[in-house]
Amino acid sequence: MAYRSLQQFIDILEKNNELIRIKRLVDPILEITEITDRMSKLPDGGKALLFENTGTEFPVLTNAMGSIKRMCLALGVDDLEDIRLEMSSLFKELAGPKDGLWEKLSTLPKLGKVASWMPSVSSGKGVCQEVVHMEPNIDLLPILKCWPYDGGRFITLPMVNTKDPHTGIRNVGMYRMQIFNEAETGMHWHQHKVGARHFEEYKKLGKPMPVAVTLGGDPVYTYAATAPMPDNFDEYLLAGFLRKKRVNLVKCLTVDLEVPADVDFVIEGYVDPSDDLAWEGPFGDHTGFYSLADWYPRFHITCITHRKNAVYPATIVGVPPMEDAYIAKATERIFLEPIRLTMLPELNDMNLPFEGVAHNIAIVKISNAYPGHAYKVMNALWGAGQMMFNKFLVALPDNVDVHNAHQVIECIVNSVDPERDIHFGKGPLDVLDHSSSMAGLGTKLFIDSTIRKELASDFSANYLEFSDEIEKNFAEVRTINTKMIQDGFPILFVSIDKSKVVTVKDTLERMFKNELLGKLTAIFALDFGDSIEDLSLALWFVAGNIDPQRDIHLISLDSDLRKRVGLDGTRKAYNTDNFSRDWPNVVLMDKKTIERVDEFWSELDLGEFISSPSIPLQSLQVGDEPIVRFGF
């Protein structure tokens, strides 16, 4: 379905009971974030929120794609699998072998359909240019400050339009923008991104780089800007395919770029390579940790245009699950098929769990046809686009449901010999990853669980025995989670006090050498405070804090040839860790904002009171700045 406007999408959300209007005045500084965070962590992502009174003339829409149902509504389908299957059919019809002339001619209508999705440029103005501000002031917009230690207010759903200066090929990316003053922002594009590559080409030419930032319009535009498209592939073609209607573009007023005619806002301007870089950040990021301040280009605003009744869209990211988790789930389903059809036909399914914040964890199901087949898949995926940022990759046989956590764990426990089936690699990491010793480069872990099940054990134990044993013998352990043991898996999560240990590895070795704890296959160690009841949060914390080769220890026992696995998922910010980079704090709301929202909750018409998700995690925040500084 092609939406004529963001307002039409809002109407559809409301019609489907997926939107709540908030009429009370809510401050874009922290308060919108706190309310959205409470809503987005409800089962199935809660509801979309439209804040109608923001202290500006524009309402703010958040959590609009923060559920599978709303993601489907945004993309105009009943099921995300529908897009995958349609893409599969299209690939096969266009690329498959054709036996004769008539069969070849039969593909022409399909080629015509593809052509009908190509963006077009119209003369004149679009509705996005109904109101024009030639003396721009970005403060007209209700731009959020999301988290307490953010460097300022940030535009969080910008569609950044740029062009290659040599080929003219367009790119639409999503790069956060910190507000510096009424006419300048940051442009946070990472070195791996196409926008950054365009910038480098303009730098070589010694020319300012035109940039047009759009907000709103058909939600498909926003999704396409986040999608992991190949370089030199127009995101508006993907949008055309998804909405089954070409994107109509109009010329900007002050820069030589085109933008969708029906978006809500257009922020025109340029980035000058001759400028000094600007100090940008910190920002409470989708990893659940702060991305720390660094040097990025400065964007100069030359003009702002918008619809007469524009809606400002924003997203809140932080400790998962939040809206970005559902956007990533759509990408997982949509882009599975191109990977299968162009690179890995043996890839039968893929799961990017919420705990992996889009790329840290990937679980794949493959047809394992020959020795080393899983490693071929590993190498291909780690070299494929944004999958190069993956840290933990698990390959499973084709009789396992990768979306069923119990089946996945059972397969790993019963088939993986750590010494035989665990492989450490090295490669690029997301610049936002804080765990590696060098920014943007670190190690990776591959688990081959496709080999026949030959290690099945009859593990059974009374979980209370483990609690008693640890309490008697390991004073450094603050609390444990025996949920996996209760489910029949020899895996234990422990929260430790690092001030009481020599090294985490030493503690893990001593635990495995205990007669009872030696029955376990794996122990996850965290410094998570006094409560690790939520295994989903614990797994997110471990995945974010681990550099695999440094922090995963294969431990030998005299009594058993099969090695045990100890994982050090603690923060490496203690003096004893000798870690050279700054370690970021977990993204949480401050107590004053939580208390303020508590006080006026009943005025929001959001139903039953929802406690702040930040409260149970407050022990994870160290100090009063975005950087963790332990005192020992």
XYZ file of C-alpha atoms in Angstrom:
632
model
C 0.000 0.000 0.000
C 1.270 3.456 -0.899
C 0.517 6.046 1.779
C -0.112 9.599 0.561
C 1.212 11.029 3.813
C 2.383 10.210 7.301
C -1.023 11.444 8.492
C -2.743 8.747 6.426
C -0.553 6.133 8.117
C -1.516 7.595 11.491
C -5.189 7.250 10.499
C -4.623 3.588 9.603
C -2.850 2.948 12.910
C -5.761 4.514 14.763
C -8.312 2.511 12.768
C -6.465 -0.675 13.761
C -6.303 0.315 17.459
C -2.529 0.718 17.198
C -2.232 4.374 18.201
C -2.845 6.453 21.328
C -3.160 10.233 21.174
C -1.643 12.135 24.103
C -3.217 15.573 24.477
C -1.407 16.722 27.622
C 1.642 18.936 27.165
C 4.722 16.686 27.176
C 8.261 18.067 27.016
C 10.412 16.813 24.098
C 13.333 17.050 26.536
C 13.428 13.556 28.130
C 9.701 13.218 28.907
C 8.654 11.901 25.466
C 11.459 9.354 25.693
C 10.449 8.121 29.137
C 6.806 7.655 28.126
C 7.757 5.953 24.858
C 10.233 3.651 26.607
C 7.530 2.432 28.989
C 5.155 1.809 26.101
C 7.633 0.154 23.718
C 8.683 -2.484 26.244
C 5.138 -3.782 26.705
C 4.370 -7.189 25.144
C 4.377 -6.942 21.333
C 5.650 -3.368 21.462
C 2.654 -1.604 22.975
C 1.107 1.150 20.833
C 2.285 3.998 18.642
C 2.100 7.369 20.423
C 1.078 10.722 18.963
C 2.067 13.591 21.266
C -0.257 16.374 20.148
C 0.985 19.073 22.539
C 4.759 19.498 22.368
C 5.149 23.226 22.967
C 5.584 23.731 19.193
C 3.118 23.789 16.299
C 3.993 20.178 15.400
C 2.929 16.905 17.024
C 5.475 14.119 17.568
C 4.906 10.504 16.485
C 6.911 7.753 18.230
C 6.943 3.932 18.236
C 5.074 3.994 14.910
C 6.793 0.816 13.638
C 7.432 -0.681 17.079
C 5.620 -3.998 16.625
C 5.319 -6.718 13.991
C 1.722 -5.646 13.307
C 2.631 -1.974 12.850
C 5.634 -2.930 10.750
C 3.280 -4.879 8.470
C 0.873 -1.938 8.327
C 3.764 0.355 7.404
C 4.822 -1.933 4.562
C 1.275 -2.692 3.437
C 1.299 -6.460 4.012
C -0.445 -8.957 6.262
C 2.777 -10.819 7.036
C 6.447 -9.913 6.568
C 6.894 -13.277 4.876
C 4.693 -11.994 2.047
C 7.467 -9.590 1.001
C 10.123 -12.296 1.166
C 8.055 -14.657 -0.982
C 7.257 -11.930 -3.512
C 10.929 -11.016 -3.747
C 11.773 -14.694 -4.272
C 9.220 -14.971 -7.077
C 10.497 -11.814 -8.752
C 14.143 -12.947 -8.585
C 13.305 -16.331 -10.058
C 11.226 -14.936 -12.903
C 13.796 -12.333 -13.896
C 16.955 -14.359 -13.351
C 15.881 -17.932 -13.985
C 16.859 -19.838 -17.140
C 14.512 -19.400 -20.116
C 14.184 -22.274 -22.581
C 12.601 -20.522 -25.524
C 11.651 -17.247 -27.129
C 8.120 -17.195 -25.737
C 9.318 -17.902 -22.220
C 11.845 -15.087 -22.523
C 9.149 -12.738 -23.787
C 6.964 -13.709 -20.825
C 9.369 -11.878 -18.491
C 8.786 -8.524 -20.204
C 5.691 -7.652 -18.149
C 7.747 -8.247 -15.019
C 10.447 -5.925 -16.345
C 7.731 -3.372 -16.984
C 6.550 -3.748 -13.405
C 10.083 -3.133 -12.137
C 10.296 -0.026 -14.322
C 7.031 1.201 -12.803
C 8.708 1.224 -9.378
C 11.563 3.505 -10.483
C 11.397 6.991 -8.910
C 10.387 9.896 -11.132
C 11.001 13.651 -10.879
C 8.139 16.096 -11.320
C 8.352 19.790 -12.129
C 6.956 22.338 -9.715
C 6.664 22.063 -5.961
C 5.470 19.219 -3.779
C 3.252 19.342 -0.714
C 6.472 19.060 1.294
C 7.138 22.658 0.163
C 3.822 24.221 1.148
C 5.579 26.260 3.854
C 9.051 27.643 3.145
C 11.585 29.025 5.640
C 14.430 30.637 3.689
C 15.869 31.906 6.983
C 15.901 28.504 8.639
C 15.579 27.887 12.345
C 15.672 24.203 13.267
C 14.302 25.074 16.714
C 10.852 25.320 15.090
C 10.753 21.522 15.222
C 10.018 19.524 18.434
C 13.396 17.778 18.362
C 13.977 15.446 21.278
C 16.676 15.163 23.838
C 16.342 11.445 24.361
C 18.530 10.483 27.325
C 20.126 12.340 30.246
C 23.745 12.181 29.078
C 23.059 12.918 25.410
C 25.178 15.724 24.024
C 22.029 17.631 23.096
C 18.865 17.241 21.055
C 18.968 14.804 18.143
C 16.954 14.211 14.978
C 16.568 10.425 15.154
C 14.639 9.481 11.976
C 16.339 11.590 9.273
C 16.415 10.333 5.704
C 19.687 11.812 4.461
C 19.716 12.255 0.667
C 23.095 12.593 -1.066
C 24.548 11.915 -4.516
C 27.850 10.576 -5.766
C 29.562 13.625 -7.339
C 30.920 11.531 -10.240
C 28.006 9.252 -11.147
C 25.044 11.203 -9.785
C 23.726 8.004 -8.186
C 21.577 8.790 -5.165
C 21.854 7.355 -1.662
C 19.356 7.660 1.160
C 20.812 6.797 4.562
C 19.825 7.314 8.163
C 22.402 9.149 10.239
C 21.508 10.840 13.512
C 21.824 14.636 13.632
C 22.741 16.566 16.790
C 21.471 20.136 16.954
C 24.354 22.596 17.414
C 22.458 25.831 16.820
C 19.457 27.084 14.854
C 21.164 26.501 11.470
C 23.766 23.779 12.110
C 23.720 20.113 13.094
C 26.106 17.205 13.182
C 26.111 14.531 10.489
C 26.890 11.219 12.156
C 27.758 8.950 9.253
C 30.180 6.107 9.969
C 33.119 5.371 7.696
C 31.368 2.249 6.327
C 28.330 4.225 5.141
C 27.678 5.458 1.604
C 27.049 9.016 2.810
C 30.566 9.051 4.282
C 31.975 7.785 0.988
C 30.197 10.558 -0.924
C 31.640 13.054 1.560
C 35.175 11.781 0.919
C 34.678 12.221 -2.842
C 33.549 15.823 -2.365
C 36.557 16.392 -0.126
C 38.863 15.250 -2.957
C 37.096 17.677 -5.305
C 37.307 20.495 -2.755
C 33.578 21.203 -3.114
C 30.731 21.537 -0.608
C 28.470 18.491 -0.575
C 24.735 19.155 -1.049
C 22.520 17.300 1.424
C 18.740 17.141 1.790
C 17.257 15.633 4.935
C 13.638 14.494 4.826
C 11.296 13.474 7.633
C 7.980 11.661 7.490
C 5.853 10.849 4.479
C 5.090 7.245 3.592
C 6.690 5.095 6.349
C 8.179 2.956 3.572
C 10.604 5.806 2.874
C 11.843 5.664 6.441
C 12.238 1.893 6.323
C 14.109 2.031 2.990
C 16.609 4.516 4.463
C 17.486 1.947 7.168
C 17.693 -1.049 4.802
C 21.115 -2.629 4.083
C 21.045 -1.854 0.372
C 24.021 -2.504 -1.922
C 26.112 0.519 -2.833
C 24.822 2.360 -5.926
C 21.306 0.959 -5.495
C 18.610 3.604 -5.156
C 16.639 3.237 -1.920
C 13.636 4.825 -3.631
C 13.487 1.832 -5.987
C 13.193 -0.425 -2.929
C 10.477 1.912 -1.618
C 8.694 1.666 -4.967
C 8.791 -2.130 -4.833
C 7.458 -2.206 -1.274
C 4.638 0.293 -1.839
C 3.888 -0.928 -5.408
C 4.024 2.625 -6.643
C 6.905 4.784 -7.811
C 8.195 7.527 -5.531
C 7.457 10.960 -6.964
C 10.362 13.349 -6.388
C 10.604 17.130 -6.619
C 13.592 19.438 -6.824
C 14.861 21.057 -3.658
C 14.845 24.844 -3.498
C 18.461 25.585 -2.514
C 20.447 22.432 -3.371
C 20.685 20.286 -6.493
C 18.899 17.242 -5.083
C 15.452 15.682 -5.343
C 13.266 14.483 -2.472
C 9.873 12.747 -2.192
C 7.148 15.280 -2.868
C 4.925 14.052 -0.023
C 7.249 13.972 2.998
C 6.469 16.141 6.023
C 9.742 18.092 6.351
C 12.718 18.856 4.114
C 15.891 20.281 5.654
C 18.185 21.467 2.864
C 21.833 22.343 3.229
C 25.409 21.267 2.710
C 28.437 19.753 4.389
C 31.681 21.602 3.635
C 34.769 19.329 3.649
C 36.957 22.359 4.392
C 35.207 22.867 7.753
C 36.812 21.616 10.933
C 35.001 18.541 12.213
C 32.545 19.074 15.068
C 32.549 17.325 18.453
C 29.338 15.270 18.297
C 27.665 13.118 20.946
C 27.363 11.326 23.307
C 24.082 9.652 22.372
C 22.028 6.910 24.026
C 22.189 4.415 21.184
C 20.400 1.313 19.914
C 23.085 -0.877 21.486
C 21.630 0.013 24.904
C 24.854 1.847 25.742
C 25.935 5.416 25.073
C 27.933 5.947 21.913
C 30.610 8.337 23.060
C 31.460 11.728 21.586
C 33.702 11.906 18.528
C 34.496 14.150 15.555
C 31.971 14.309 12.704
C 31.097 16.702 9.828
C 28.963 19.794 10.363
C 25.738 20.215 8.351
C 24.793 23.801 7.394
C 21.056 24.372 6.887
C 20.065 26.637 3.988
C 16.296 26.120 3.923
C 13.491 24.270 5.718
C 10.201 23.402 4.049
C 7.235 21.409 5.313
C 3.594 20.495 4.876
C 0.997 22.799 6.388
C -0.057 20.139 8.895
C 3.240 18.301 9.266
C 3.883 15.601 11.865
C 7.391 15.208 13.289
C 8.431 11.522 13.453
C 10.983 10.355 15.992
C 12.320 7.066 17.237
C 13.701 6.226 20.674
C 16.514 3.697 20.923
C 18.186 2.204 23.985
C 18.094 -1.036 25.970
C 16.102 -3.519 23.834
C 13.435 -4.189 22.863
C 12.464 -0.877 21.285
C 11.131 0.215 17.895
C 14.391 -0.461 16.065
C 14.160 -4.159 17.019
C 11.029 -4.537 14.880
C 12.539 -2.589 11.982
C 15.518 -4.974 12.135
C 13.144 -7.956 12.194
C 11.581 -6.707 8.942
C 15.048 -6.467 7.398
C 15.827 -9.998 8.551
C 12.761 -11.368 6.726
C 12.976 -9.190 3.606
C 16.686 -9.578 2.921
C 16.909 -13.291 3.686
C 15.754 -14.025 0.152
C 18.315 -11.920 -1.750
C 21.082 -13.568 0.304
C 19.718 -17.030 -0.516
C 19.176 -16.358 -4.213
C 22.401 -14.503 -4.953
C 24.921 -16.017 -2.569
C 23.831 -18.856 -0.257
C 21.132 -21.180 -1.620
C 21.835 -23.498 1.332
C 20.627 -20.810 3.762
C 17.115 -21.877 4.791
C 16.310 -19.386 7.540
C 17.806 -16.724 9.771
C 17.028 -15.188 13.152
C 18.492 -11.927 14.450
C 17.305 -11.955 18.073
C 16.318 -8.690 19.765
C 19.082 -9.298 22.319
C 21.673 -8.906 19.557
C 20.580 -5.326 18.715
C 20.320 -6.068 14.968
C 23.741 -7.554 14.276
C 25.556 -8.885 17.368
C 23.814 -12.291 17.244
C 22.762 -14.230 14.143
C 21.317 -17.757 14.109
C 21.087 -19.458 10.723
C 19.633 -22.752 9.499
C 21.449 -24.405 6.594
C 21.423 -27.524 4.469
C 24.705 -29.120 5.521
C 25.848 -31.140 2.498
C 29.576 -31.724 3.039
C 32.366 -31.307 5.624
C 33.088 -27.657 6.255
C 29.861 -26.501 4.617
C 28.927 -24.434 7.666
C 32.280 -22.633 7.475
C 31.579 -21.683 3.878
C 28.357 -20.069 5.103
C 30.263 -18.359 7.911
C 32.792 -16.800 5.546
C 30.119 -15.673 3.103
C 27.946 -14.036 5.764
C 30.850 -12.274 7.479
C 31.712 -10.789 4.097
C 28.176 -9.737 3.148
C 27.263 -6.080 3.597
C 26.293 -5.163 7.145
C 26.632 -8.799 8.247
C 30.336 -7.988 8.498
C 29.443 -6.386 11.850
C 28.118 -9.660 13.281
C 29.918 -10.917 16.422
C 28.158 -14.221 17.244
C 27.086 -16.555 14.440
C 25.451 -19.938 15.074
C 24.776 -22.455 12.284
C 22.068 -25.073 12.863
C 20.879 -28.058 10.810
C 17.703 -27.774 8.748
C 15.560 -29.722 11.226
C 15.789 -26.986 13.885
C 13.492 -23.968 14.128
C 15.840 -20.998 14.516
C 13.010 -18.959 16.077
C 12.423 -21.511 18.840
C 14.877 -20.712 21.642
C 14.435 -24.100 23.329
C 15.246 -26.004 20.129
C 18.257 -23.791 19.423
C 19.768 -24.252 22.893
C 19.033 -27.972 22.900
C 20.816 -28.402 19.574
C 23.877 -26.447 20.714
C 24.136 -28.244 24.072
C 23.749 -31.699 22.558
C 25.946 -31.352 19.488
C 28.697 -28.786 20.043
C 32.124 -29.860 21.188
C 33.760 -26.514 22.081
C 37.216 -27.564 20.952
C 35.924 -28.940 17.650
C 33.004 -26.688 16.766
C 33.892 -23.195 18.021
C 35.865 -20.937 15.698
C 37.219 -17.457 16.405
C 37.530 -14.974 13.567
C 38.510 -11.341 13.225
C 37.040 -8.529 11.195
C 35.160 -5.220 11.104
C 32.752 -4.346 13.902
C 30.142 -1.646 14.136
C 31.790 1.617 15.190
C 29.272 1.652 18.058
C 30.660 -1.591 19.493
C 32.490 -0.682 22.702
C 33.882 -4.075 23.711
C 36.844 -4.457 21.359
C 40.296 -3.086 22.091
C 40.321 -1.180 18.791
C 37.316 0.804 17.547
C 35.661 -0.834 14.545
C 37.824 -3.973 14.634
C 37.513 -7.048 16.824
C 37.027 -10.775 17.048
C 34.012 -12.907 16.207
C 32.675 -16.280 17.317
C 31.232 -18.985 15.066
C 29.483 -22.057 16.479
C 28.981 -24.974 14.097
C 26.028 -26.903 15.476
C 25.271 -28.761 12.241
C 27.282 -31.907 13.005
C 25.261 -34.991 13.995
C 24.173 -35.110 17.617
C 26.679 -37.333 19.330
C 27.212 -35.575 22.641
C 23.738 -35.781 24.145
C 23.896 -36.037 27.901
C 21.435 -36.964 30.606
C 22.100 -33.798 32.577
C 19.696 -33.368 35.435
C 20.214 -31.510 38.659
C 18.361 -29.801 41.437
C 18.869 -26.109 40.794
C 18.697 -25.419 44.539
C 21.886 -27.428 44.988
C 23.736 -24.988 42.736
C 22.496 -22.021 44.728
C 23.659 -23.581 47.982
C 27.030 -24.610 46.563
C 27.800 -21.152 45.218
C 26.681 -19.431 48.408
C 29.059 -21.629 50.451
C 32.118 -21.453 48.194
C 32.063 -18.343 46.007
C 31.788 -15.086 47.959
C 32.373 -13.032 44.803
C 29.051 -14.210 43.326
C 26.249 -11.795 44.213
C 23.338 -13.638 42.619
C 22.638 -16.422 40.125
C 20.009 -17.342 37.561
C 19.258 -21.070 37.354
C 16.420 -20.791 34.809
C 18.389 -22.716 32.167
C 19.188 -25.482 34.658
C 15.509 -25.711 35.586
C 14.751 -26.155 31.866
C 17.221 -29.043 31.699
C 20.208 -27.240 30.196
C 23.647 -27.280 31.922
C 24.068 -23.507 31.655
C 24.339 -21.025 34.523
C 24.261 -17.224 34.663
C 26.050 -15.563 37.596
C 26.438 -11.930 38.611
C 29.765 -11.310 40.280
C 31.408 -8.535 42.275
C 34.592 -7.813 40.322
C 36.150 -6.010 43.284
C 36.459 -9.439 44.898
C 38.101 -11.339 42.017
C 41.619 -11.567 40.672
C 40.306 -12.129 37.147
C 36.943 -13.337 35.887
C 38.706 -16.198 34.115
C 40.154 -17.333 37.454
C 36.678 -17.351 39.014
C 35.241 -19.322 36.084
C 38.009 -21.910 36.313
C 37.480 -22.349 40.069
C 33.747 -22.735 39.535
C 34.136 -25.442 36.891
C 36.615 -27.331 39.109
C 33.963 -27.570 41.801
C 32.513 -31.102 41.722
C 28.898 -29.931 41.313
C 29.520 -26.968 39.000
C 31.765 -29.141 36.851
C 28.602 -30.819 35.550
C 27.778 -27.608 33.693
C 28.656 -26.960 30.055
C 28.754 -23.169 30.205
C 28.796 -20.370 32.776
C 27.986 -16.772 31.830
C 29.564 -14.229 34.204
C 28.161 -10.695 34.390
C 28.586 -7.737 36.731
C 24.841 -7.124 36.636
C 24.231 -6.189 40.256
C 21.912 -8.069 42.562
C 19.346 -9.221 40.014
C 19.685 -11.197 36.805
C 16.135 -12.522 36.703
C 15.595 -11.435 33.089
C 17.667 -13.755 30.876
C 16.888 -11.684 27.800
C 18.513 -8.629 29.386
C 21.403 -10.753 30.626
C 22.065 -12.090 27.116
C 21.935 -8.545 25.675
C 24.436 -7.393 28.324
C 26.832 -10.277 27.639
C 26.664 -9.893 23.845
C 27.405 -6.183 24.079
C 30.332 -6.538 26.503
C 32.225 -9.437 24.960
C 35.103 -9.445 22.525
C 34.841 -13.184 21.793
C 38.465 -14.297 21.624
C 39.438 -12.237 24.669
C 36.424 -13.017 26.823
C 35.390 -16.589 25.983
C 37.481 -19.178 27.786
C 37.639 -22.888 26.942
C 38.440 -24.574 30.231
C 39.816 -28.110 30.600
C 38.858 -30.472 33.420
C 40.894 -33.498 34.427
C 37.748 -35.565 34.806
C 36.334 -34.943 31.322
C 37.894 -34.454 27.883
C 35.110 -32.134 26.757
C 36.053 -28.537 27.503
C 33.764 -26.181 29.368
C 32.896 -22.681 28.181
C 33.243 -19.657 30.460
C 32.028 -16.297 29.179
C 33.193 -13.043 30.719
C 30.337 -10.667 29.955
C 31.402 -8.095 32.551
C 32.269 -4.483 31.814
C 35.980 -4.063 31.109
C 36.151 -0.705 32.860
C 37.828 -1.793 36.082
C 41.437 -0.926 36.848
C 42.322 -4.613 36.758
C 41.093 -4.946 33.156
C 43.724 -2.601 31.677
C 41.262 -1.667 28.929
C 42.525 1.329 26.932
C 39.237 2.738 25.598
C 36.468 4.550 27.471
C 33.650 2.219 28.472
C 30.109 3.588 28.021
C 27.332 3.596 30.575
C 24.051 1.782 30.038
C 21.294 4.020 28.664
C 18.804 4.770 31.460
C 16.468 7.599 32.418
C 17.283 9.873 35.350
C 15.255 9.654 38.556
C 13.798 13.177 38.308
C 12.257 12.516 34.894
C 10.915 9.143 36.041
C 9.292 10.756 39.081
C 7.860 13.612 36.998
C 6.249 11.212 34.514
C 4.946 9.094 37.400
C 3.212 12.188 38.792
C 1.284 13.064 35.632
C 0.822 9.527 34.243
C -2.918 9.552 34.953
C -3.277 12.653 32.712
C -1.867 10.818 29.663
C -4.847 8.462 29.159
C -2.501 5.515 28.645
C -4.376 3.118 30.876
C -2.865 1.268 33.800
C 0.314 2.647 35.310
C 3.510 1.337 33.688
C 6.668 1.466 35.767
C 9.843 2.831 34.203
C 12.012 0.140 32.536
C 15.042 2.058 33.853
C 14.305 1.353 37.520
C 15.404 -2.317 37.664
C 18.598 -1.454 35.778
C 19.707 1.536 37.839
C 22.499 -0.437 39.498
C 24.136 -0.726 36.056
C 24.697 3.008 35.807
C 27.999 4.058 37.317
C 28.567 7.713 38.157
C 26.851 10.680 36.551
C 28.331 10.833 33.057
C 28.173 8.675 29.902
C 31.519 7.032 30.707
C 31.869 4.319 33.368
C 34.515 5.094 35.984
C 34.885 2.477 38.688
C 36.677 3.532 41.849
C 38.996 0.550 42.293
